[in-house]
CSV table of C-alpha atoms (C1' of nucleotides) in Angstrom, one decimal:
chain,number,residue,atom,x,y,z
A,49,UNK,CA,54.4,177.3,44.3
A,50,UNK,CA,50.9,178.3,43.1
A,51,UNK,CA,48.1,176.4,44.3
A,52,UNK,CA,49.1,176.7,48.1
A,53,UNK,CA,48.3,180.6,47.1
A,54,UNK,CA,44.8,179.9,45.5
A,55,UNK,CA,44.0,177.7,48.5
A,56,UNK,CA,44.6,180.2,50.7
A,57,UNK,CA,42.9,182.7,48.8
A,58,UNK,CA,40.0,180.5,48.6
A,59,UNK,CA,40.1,180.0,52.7
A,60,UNK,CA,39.9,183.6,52.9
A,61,UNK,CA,36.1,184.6,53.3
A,62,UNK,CA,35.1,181.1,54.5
A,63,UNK,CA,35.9,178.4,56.5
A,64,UNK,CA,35.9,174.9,53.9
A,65,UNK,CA,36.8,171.2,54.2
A,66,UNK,CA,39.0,169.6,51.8
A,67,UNK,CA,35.6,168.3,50.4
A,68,UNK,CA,34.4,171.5,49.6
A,69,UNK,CA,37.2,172.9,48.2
A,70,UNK,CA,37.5,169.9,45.9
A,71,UNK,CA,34.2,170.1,44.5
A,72,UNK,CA,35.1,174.1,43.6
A,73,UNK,CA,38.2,173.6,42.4
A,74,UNK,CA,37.2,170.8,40.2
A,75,UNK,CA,34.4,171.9,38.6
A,76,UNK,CA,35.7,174.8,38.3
A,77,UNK,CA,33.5,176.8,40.1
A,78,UNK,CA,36.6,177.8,41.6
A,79,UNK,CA,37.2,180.0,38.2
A,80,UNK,CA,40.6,181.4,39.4
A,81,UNK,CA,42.5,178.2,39.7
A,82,UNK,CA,41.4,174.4,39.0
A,83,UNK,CA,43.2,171.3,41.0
A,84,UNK,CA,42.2,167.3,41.6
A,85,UNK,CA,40.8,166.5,44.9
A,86,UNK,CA,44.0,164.3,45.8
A,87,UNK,CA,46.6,167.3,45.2
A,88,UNK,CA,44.3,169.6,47.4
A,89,UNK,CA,44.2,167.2,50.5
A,90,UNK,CA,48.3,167.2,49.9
A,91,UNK,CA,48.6,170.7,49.4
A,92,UNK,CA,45.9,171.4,52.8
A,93,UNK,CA,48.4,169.0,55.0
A,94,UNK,CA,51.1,170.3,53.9
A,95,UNK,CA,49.9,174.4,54.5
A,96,UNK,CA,48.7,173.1,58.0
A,97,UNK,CA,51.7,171.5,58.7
A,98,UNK,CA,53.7,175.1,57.9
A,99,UNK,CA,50.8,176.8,60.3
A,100,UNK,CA,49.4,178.9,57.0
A,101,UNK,CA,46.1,177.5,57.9
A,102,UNK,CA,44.6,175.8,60.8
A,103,UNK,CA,42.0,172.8,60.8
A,104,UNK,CA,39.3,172.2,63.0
A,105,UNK,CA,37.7,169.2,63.5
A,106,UNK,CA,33.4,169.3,63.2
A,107,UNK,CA,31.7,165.9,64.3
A,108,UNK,CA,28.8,165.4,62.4
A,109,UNK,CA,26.0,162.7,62.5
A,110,UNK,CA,24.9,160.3,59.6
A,111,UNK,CA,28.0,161.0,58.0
A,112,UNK,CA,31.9,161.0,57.8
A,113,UNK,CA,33.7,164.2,60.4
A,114,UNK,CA,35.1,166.8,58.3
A,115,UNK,CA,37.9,169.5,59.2
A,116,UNK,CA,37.2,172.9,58.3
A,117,UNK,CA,40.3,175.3,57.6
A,118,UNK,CA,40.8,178.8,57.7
A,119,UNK,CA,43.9,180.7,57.2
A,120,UNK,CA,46.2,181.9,59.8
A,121,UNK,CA,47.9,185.2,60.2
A,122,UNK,CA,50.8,183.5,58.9
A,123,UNK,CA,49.1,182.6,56.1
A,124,UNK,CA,47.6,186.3,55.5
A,125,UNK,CA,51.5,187.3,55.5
A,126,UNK,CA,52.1,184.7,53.2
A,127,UNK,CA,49.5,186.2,50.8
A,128,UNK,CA,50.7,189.2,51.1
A,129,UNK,CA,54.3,188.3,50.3
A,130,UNK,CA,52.9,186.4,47.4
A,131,UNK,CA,50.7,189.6,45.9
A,132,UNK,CA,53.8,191.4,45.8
A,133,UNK,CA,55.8,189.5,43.8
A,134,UNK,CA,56.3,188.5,40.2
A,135,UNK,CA,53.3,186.2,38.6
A,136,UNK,CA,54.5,184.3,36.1
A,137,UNK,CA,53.1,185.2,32.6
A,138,UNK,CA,49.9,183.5,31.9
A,139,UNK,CA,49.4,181.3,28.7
A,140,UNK,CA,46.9,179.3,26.9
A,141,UNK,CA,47.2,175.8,26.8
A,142,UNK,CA,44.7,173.8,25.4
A,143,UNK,CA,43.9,171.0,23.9
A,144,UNK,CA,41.2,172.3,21.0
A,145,UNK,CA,43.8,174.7,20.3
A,146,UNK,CA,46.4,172.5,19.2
A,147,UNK,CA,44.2,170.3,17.1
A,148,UNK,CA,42.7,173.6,15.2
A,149,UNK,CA,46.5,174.2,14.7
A,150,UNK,CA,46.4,170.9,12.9
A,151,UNK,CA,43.4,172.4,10.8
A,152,UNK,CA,44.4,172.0,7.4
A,153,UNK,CA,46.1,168.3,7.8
A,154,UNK,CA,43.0,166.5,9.8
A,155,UNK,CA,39.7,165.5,9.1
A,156,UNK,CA,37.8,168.9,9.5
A,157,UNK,CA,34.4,166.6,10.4
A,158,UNK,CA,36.0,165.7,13.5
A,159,UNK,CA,37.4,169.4,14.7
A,160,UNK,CA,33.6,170.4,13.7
A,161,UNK,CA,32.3,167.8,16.4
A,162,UNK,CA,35.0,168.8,18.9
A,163,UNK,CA,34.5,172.5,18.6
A,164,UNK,CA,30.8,172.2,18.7
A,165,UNK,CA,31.3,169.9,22.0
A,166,UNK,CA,33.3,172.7,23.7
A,167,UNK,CA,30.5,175.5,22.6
A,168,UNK,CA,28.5,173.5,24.6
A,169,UNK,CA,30.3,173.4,27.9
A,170,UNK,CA,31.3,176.9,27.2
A,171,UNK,CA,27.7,178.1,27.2
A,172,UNK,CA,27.2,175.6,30.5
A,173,UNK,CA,29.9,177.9,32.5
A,174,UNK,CA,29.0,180.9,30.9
A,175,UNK,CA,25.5,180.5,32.8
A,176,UNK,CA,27.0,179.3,35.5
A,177,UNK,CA,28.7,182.1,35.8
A,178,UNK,CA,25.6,184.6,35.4
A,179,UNK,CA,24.4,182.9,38.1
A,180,UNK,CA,27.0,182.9,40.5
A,181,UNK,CA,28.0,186.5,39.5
A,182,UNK,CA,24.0,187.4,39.9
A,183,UNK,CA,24.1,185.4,43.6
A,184,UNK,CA,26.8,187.5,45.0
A,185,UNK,CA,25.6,191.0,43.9
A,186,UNK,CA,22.1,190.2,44.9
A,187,UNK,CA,19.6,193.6,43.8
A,188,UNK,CA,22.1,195.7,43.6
A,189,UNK,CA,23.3,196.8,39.9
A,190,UNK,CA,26.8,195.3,38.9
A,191,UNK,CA,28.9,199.0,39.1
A,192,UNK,CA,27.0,199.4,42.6
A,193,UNK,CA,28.0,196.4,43.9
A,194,UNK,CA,31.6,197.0,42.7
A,195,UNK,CA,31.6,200.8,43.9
A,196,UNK,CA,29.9,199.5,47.4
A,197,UNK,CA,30.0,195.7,48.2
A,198,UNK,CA,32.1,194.3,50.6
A,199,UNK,CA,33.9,191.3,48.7
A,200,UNK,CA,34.9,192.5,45.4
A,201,UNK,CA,38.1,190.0,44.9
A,202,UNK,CA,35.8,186.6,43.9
A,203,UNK,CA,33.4,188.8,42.2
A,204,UNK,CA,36.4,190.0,39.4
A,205,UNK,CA,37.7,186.8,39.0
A,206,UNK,CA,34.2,185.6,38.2
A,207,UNK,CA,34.1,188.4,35.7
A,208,UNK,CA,38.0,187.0,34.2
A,209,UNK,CA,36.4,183.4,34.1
A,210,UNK,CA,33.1,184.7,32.4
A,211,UNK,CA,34.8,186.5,29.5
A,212,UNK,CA,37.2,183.9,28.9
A,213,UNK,CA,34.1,181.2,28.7
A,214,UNK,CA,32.3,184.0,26.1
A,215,UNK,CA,36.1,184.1,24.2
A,216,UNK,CA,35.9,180.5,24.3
A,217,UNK,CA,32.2,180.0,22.7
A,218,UNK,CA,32.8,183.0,20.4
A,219,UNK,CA,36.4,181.7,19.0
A,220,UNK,CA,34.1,177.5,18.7
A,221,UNK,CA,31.4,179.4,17.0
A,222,UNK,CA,34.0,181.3,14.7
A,223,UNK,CA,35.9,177.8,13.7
A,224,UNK,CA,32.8,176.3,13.2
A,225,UNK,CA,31.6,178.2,10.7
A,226,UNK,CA,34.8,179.1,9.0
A,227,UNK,CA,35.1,174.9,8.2
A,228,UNK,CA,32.0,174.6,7.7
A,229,UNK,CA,32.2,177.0,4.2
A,230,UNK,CA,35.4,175.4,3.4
A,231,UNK,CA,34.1,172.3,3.5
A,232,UNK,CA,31.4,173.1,1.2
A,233,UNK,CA,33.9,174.7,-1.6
A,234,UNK,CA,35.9,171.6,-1.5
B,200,UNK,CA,50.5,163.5,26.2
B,201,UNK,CA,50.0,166.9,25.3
B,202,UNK,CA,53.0,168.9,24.2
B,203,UNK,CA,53.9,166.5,21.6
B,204,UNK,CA,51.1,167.0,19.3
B,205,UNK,CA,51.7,170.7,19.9
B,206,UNK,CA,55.3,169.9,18.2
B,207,UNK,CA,53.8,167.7,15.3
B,208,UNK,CA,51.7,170.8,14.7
B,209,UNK,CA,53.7,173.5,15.3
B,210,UNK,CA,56.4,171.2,12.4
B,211,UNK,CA,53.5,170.6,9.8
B,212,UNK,CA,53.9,173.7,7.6
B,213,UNK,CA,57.7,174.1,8.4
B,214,UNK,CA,60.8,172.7,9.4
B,215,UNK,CA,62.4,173.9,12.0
B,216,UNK,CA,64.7,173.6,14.4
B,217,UNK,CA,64.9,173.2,18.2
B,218,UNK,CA,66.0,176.1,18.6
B,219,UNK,CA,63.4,178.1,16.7
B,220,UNK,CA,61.0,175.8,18.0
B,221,UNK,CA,61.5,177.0,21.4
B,222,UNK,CA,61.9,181.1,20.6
B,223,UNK,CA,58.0,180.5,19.1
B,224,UNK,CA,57.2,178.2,22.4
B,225,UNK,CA,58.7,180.5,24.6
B,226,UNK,CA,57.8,183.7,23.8
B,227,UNK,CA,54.2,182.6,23.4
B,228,UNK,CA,54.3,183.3,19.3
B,229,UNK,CA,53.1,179.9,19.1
B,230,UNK,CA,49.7,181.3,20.4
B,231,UNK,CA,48.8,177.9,21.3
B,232,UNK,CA,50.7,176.5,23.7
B,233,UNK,CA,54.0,177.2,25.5
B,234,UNK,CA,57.2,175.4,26.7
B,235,UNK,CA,60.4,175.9,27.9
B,236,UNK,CA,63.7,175.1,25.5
B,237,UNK,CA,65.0,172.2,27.4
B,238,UNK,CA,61.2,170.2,27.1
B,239,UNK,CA,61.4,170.8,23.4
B,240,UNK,CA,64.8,169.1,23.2
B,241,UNK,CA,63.3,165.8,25.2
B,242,UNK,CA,60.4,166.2,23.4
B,243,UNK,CA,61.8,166.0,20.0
B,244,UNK,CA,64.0,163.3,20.8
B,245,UNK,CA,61.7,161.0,21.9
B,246,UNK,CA,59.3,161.9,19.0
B,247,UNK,CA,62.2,161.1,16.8
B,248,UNK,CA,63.2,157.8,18.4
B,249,UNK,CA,59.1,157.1,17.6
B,250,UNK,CA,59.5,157.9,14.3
B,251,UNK,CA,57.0,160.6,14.4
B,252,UNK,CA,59.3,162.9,13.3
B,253,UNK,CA,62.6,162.8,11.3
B,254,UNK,CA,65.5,165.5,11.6
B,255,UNK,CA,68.1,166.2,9.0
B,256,UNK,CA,71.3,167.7,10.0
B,257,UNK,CA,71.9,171.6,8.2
B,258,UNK,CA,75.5,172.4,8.2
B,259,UNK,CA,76.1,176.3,8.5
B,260,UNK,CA,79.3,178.3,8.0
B,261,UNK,CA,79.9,180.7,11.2
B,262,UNK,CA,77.1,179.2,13.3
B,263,UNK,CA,76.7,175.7,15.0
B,264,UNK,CA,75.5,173.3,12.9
B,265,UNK,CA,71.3,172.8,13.5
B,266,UNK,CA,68.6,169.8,12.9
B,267,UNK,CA,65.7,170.7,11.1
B,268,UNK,CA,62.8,168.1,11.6
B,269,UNK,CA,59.2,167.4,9.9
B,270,UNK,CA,56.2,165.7,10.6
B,271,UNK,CA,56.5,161.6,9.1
B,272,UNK,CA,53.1,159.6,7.9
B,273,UNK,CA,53.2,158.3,11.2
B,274,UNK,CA,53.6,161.6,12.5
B,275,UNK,CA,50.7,163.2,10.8
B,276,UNK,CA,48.7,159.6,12.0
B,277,UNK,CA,49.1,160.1,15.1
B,278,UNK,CA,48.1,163.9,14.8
B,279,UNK,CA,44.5,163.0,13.5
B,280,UNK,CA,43.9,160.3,16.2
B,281,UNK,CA,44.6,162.8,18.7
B,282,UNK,CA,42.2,165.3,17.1
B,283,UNK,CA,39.5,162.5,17.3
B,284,UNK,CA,39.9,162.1,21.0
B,285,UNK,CA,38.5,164.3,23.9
B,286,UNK,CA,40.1,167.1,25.0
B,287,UNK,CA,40.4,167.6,28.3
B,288,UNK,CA,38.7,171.2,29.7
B,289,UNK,CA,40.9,174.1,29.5
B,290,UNK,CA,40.9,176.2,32.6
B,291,UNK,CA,42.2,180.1,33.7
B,292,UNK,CA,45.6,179.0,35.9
B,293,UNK,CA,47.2,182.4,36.6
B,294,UNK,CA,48.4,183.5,39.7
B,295,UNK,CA,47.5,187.3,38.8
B,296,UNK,CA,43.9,186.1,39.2
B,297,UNK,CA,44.8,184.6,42.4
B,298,UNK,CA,46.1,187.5,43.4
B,299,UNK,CA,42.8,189.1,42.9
B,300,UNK,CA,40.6,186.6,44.5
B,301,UNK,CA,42.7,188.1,47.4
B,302,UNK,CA,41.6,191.6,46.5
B,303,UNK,CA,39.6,192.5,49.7
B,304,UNK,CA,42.4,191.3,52.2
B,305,UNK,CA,45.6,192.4,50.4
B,306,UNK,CA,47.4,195.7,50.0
B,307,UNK,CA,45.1,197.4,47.0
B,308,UNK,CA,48.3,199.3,45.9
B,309,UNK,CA,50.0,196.8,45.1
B,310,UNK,CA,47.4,194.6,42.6
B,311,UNK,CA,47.0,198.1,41.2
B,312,UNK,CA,50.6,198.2,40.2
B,313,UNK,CA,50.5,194.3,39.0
B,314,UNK,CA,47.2,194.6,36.9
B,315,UNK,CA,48.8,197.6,35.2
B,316,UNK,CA,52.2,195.8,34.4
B,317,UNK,CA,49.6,192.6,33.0
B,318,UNK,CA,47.9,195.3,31.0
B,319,UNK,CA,51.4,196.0,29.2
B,320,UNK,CA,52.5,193.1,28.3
B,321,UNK,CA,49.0,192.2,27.0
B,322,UNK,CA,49.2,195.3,25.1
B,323,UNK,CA,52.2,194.2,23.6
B,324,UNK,CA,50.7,190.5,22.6
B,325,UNK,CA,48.2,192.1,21.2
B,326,UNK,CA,50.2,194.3,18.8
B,327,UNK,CA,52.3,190.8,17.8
B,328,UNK,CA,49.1,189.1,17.2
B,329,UNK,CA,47.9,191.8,15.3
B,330,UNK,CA,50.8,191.9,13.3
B,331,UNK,CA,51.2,188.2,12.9
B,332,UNK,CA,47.4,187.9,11.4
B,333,UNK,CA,48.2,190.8,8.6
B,334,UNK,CA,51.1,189.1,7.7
B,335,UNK,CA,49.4,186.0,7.2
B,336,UNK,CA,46.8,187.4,5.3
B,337,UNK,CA,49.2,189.4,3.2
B,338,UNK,CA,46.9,192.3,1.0
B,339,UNK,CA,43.3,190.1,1.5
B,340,UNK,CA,40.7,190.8,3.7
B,341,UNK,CA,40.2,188.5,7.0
B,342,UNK,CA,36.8,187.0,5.3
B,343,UNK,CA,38.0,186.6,2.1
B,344,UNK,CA,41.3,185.1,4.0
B,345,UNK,CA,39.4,182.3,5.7
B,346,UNK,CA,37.4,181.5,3.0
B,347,UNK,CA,39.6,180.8,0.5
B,348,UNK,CA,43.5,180.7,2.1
B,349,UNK,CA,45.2,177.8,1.7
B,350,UNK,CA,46.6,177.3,5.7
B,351,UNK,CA,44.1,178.7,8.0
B,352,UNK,CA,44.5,176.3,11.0
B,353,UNK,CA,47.5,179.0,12.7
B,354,UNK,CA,45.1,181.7,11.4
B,355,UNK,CA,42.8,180.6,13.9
B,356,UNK,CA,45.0,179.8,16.2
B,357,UNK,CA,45.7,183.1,16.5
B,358,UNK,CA,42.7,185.0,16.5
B,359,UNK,CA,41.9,182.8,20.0
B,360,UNK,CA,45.3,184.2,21.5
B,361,UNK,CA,44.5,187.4,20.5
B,362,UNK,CA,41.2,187.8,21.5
B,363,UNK,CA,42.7,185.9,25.5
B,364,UNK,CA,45.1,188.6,25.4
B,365,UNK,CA,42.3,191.6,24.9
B,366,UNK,CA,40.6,189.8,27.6
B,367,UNK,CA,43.5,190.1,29.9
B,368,UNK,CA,43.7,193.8,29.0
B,369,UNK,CA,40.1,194.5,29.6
B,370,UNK,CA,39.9,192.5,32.5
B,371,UNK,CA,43.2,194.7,33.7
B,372,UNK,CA,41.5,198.1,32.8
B,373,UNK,CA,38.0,197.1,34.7
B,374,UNK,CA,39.8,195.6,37.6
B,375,UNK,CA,42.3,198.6,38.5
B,376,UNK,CA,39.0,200.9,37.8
B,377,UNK,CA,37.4,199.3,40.5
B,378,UNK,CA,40.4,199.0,43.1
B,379,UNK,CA,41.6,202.5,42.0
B,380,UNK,CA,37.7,204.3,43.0
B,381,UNK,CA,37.1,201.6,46.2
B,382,UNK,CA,41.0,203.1,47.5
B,383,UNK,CA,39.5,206.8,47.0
B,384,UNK,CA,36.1,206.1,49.2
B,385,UNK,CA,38.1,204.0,51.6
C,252,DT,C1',84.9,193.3,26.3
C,253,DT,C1',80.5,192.3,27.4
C,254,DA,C1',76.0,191.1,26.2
C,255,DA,C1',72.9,188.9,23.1
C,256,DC,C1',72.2,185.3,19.9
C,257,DC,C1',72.8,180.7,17.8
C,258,DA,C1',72.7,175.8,19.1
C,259,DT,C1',72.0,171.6,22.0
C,260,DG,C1',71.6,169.0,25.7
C,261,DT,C1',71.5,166.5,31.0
C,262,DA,C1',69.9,166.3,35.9
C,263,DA,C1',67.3,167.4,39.9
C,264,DT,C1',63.2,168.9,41.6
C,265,DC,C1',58.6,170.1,41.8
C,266,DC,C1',53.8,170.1,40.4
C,267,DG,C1',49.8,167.6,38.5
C,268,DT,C1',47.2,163.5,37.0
C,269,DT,C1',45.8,158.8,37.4
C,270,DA,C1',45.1,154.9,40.0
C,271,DC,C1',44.3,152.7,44.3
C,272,DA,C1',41.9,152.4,48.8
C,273,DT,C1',38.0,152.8,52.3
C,274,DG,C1',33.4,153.3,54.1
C,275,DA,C1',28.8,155.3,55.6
C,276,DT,C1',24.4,157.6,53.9
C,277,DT,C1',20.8,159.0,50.9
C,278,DC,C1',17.9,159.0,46.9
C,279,DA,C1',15.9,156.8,42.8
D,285,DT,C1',19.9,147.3,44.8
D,286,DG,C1',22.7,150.4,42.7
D,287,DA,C1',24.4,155.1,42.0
D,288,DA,C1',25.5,159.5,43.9
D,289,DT,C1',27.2,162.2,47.7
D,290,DC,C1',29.9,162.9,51.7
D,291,DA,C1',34.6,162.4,53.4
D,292,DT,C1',39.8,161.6,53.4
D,293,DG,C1',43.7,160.0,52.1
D,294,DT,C1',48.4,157.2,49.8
D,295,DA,C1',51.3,155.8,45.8
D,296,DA,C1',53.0,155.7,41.2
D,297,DC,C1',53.9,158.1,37.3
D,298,DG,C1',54.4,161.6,34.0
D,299,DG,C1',54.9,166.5,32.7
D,300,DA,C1',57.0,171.0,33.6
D,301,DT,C1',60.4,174.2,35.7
D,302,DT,C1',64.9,175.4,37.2
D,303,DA,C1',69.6,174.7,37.5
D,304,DC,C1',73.7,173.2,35.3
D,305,DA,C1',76.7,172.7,31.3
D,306,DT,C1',79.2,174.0,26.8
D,307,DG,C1',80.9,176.9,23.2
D,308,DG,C1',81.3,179.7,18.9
D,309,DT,C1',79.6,184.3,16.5
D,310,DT,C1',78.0,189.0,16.1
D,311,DA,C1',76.9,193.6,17.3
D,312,DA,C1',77.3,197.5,20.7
DNA sequence: TTAACCATGTAATCCGTTACATGATTCA
DNA sequence: TGAATCATGTAACGGATTACATGGTTAA
């Protein structure tokens, strides 16, 4: 019972298709939660069919209709009910990590390549980030905006998503280096 | 196909049990990954039953009787060809970050009271982690450490789940800051 | 005597990923 | 002409959580 929470959290300031939420859910943009395209189209019939959000149906020319949601009072409530109670711890679980774990039985060439292949896409979503961080304040300075602005809530979580991306690249950089002078001594 | 080459690398430098398998799964001390008790049982089955693993049966006075199991050639095999394939992209899935996304439409008091019991328990990860590191280390410095120790795979390890968890807590500090001085304006 | 710890498992359910399926439009 | 984008779904499978099940030992 999770995603159903950060669709309706994404619903919240916008009105989105199923489309739309894909494509910032999968790339991540979305940098609170992540989910397929497939499971969000479940997940959006399924929340419409409880009446936490409603559709609406937009005709458009030159290409496919879409159905736009937005989230009902019910669905508010729901949120609510769903701030109030327990999250469930969070934990990494990665992929990169487990084979660094393996550090000292593998081929450290190969964790080299991989880290360095993550450094890259880290610094991708780190700019991405800046961006996106630097669209929604606008001219205003960064402790303005958060004193001031209206919509602080995807703004923070921008903030969680950027210093985990700069954890990320720092933690790659770190490895990389660290193997790199072992691998010379040996 | 992902927790069990967490297993075969958590079983590399020790033999364990399932049991103490899943206290360092579930409490998180195995910084890079996590898993409930009763996956760890399937888990280690059907590893066995592949031969990536064997398990020899320790007879104990007083207690039950346990099976300790180790990483086999094919184990370790299979280990490497996973660290020569992609990863997949490791995203933030945490519903306390959900709950923020929700910031500007939810009760305030109430994220206040969550982010501060996060900032606890990452607090406490982070004294674990800390503590963890110095005893692998023993008397030597971190540099010196990495250089030159002979298993630096769960060093690393480590140092990524420590520096997540003083992201949490900074994240937790910034984030009730915010909330806490929007509440006193409103 | 009650709770916590040691020790191992099965079964049901739910969540997430991958594969399958369709079809129009726009840009290179 | 082929790839990318817009647009929405179903089905099969596999991974993860929760509930159920058992039973001895140790410390408060």
């Amino acid at each position: 019972m999770a995603l159903r929470h950060a669709v309706l959290a994404a619903l919240l300031d916008e009105e989105l298709s199923g489309y739309q939420l894909a494509k910032a859910f999968d790339l991540g943009v979305a940098n609170f939660w992540h989910a397929q395209p497939q499971q969000l189209y479940v997940e959006l019939a399924r929340l419409e069919k409880e009446g936490l959000i409603t559709g609406r149906e937009v005709v458009q020319d030159n290409r496919p209709n879409k159905r736009l949601f937005r989230v009902t009072e019910a669905g508010l409530a729901e949120l609510e009910r769903f701030t109030s109670s327990a999250p469930r711890p969070s934990f990494i679980r990665d992929d990169l990590v487990v084979m660094v774990q393996a550090a000292d039985h593998v081929d450290p060439a190969e964790l080299i390549r991989q880290l360095g292949e993550r450094a890259v896409f880290a610094r991708a979503k780190i700019d991405l980030f800046d961006r996106l961080l630097h669209a929604m304040r606008g001219e205003r300075s960064e402790a303005d905006f958060l004193r001031t602005g209206t919509r602080v809530g995807p703004y923070l979580t921008c903030l969680r998503g950027l210093a985990f991306e700069r954890g990320n690249l720092e933690w790659c950089e770190r490895s990389v280096s660290v193997l790199r002078e072992r691998e010379h001594r040996a």
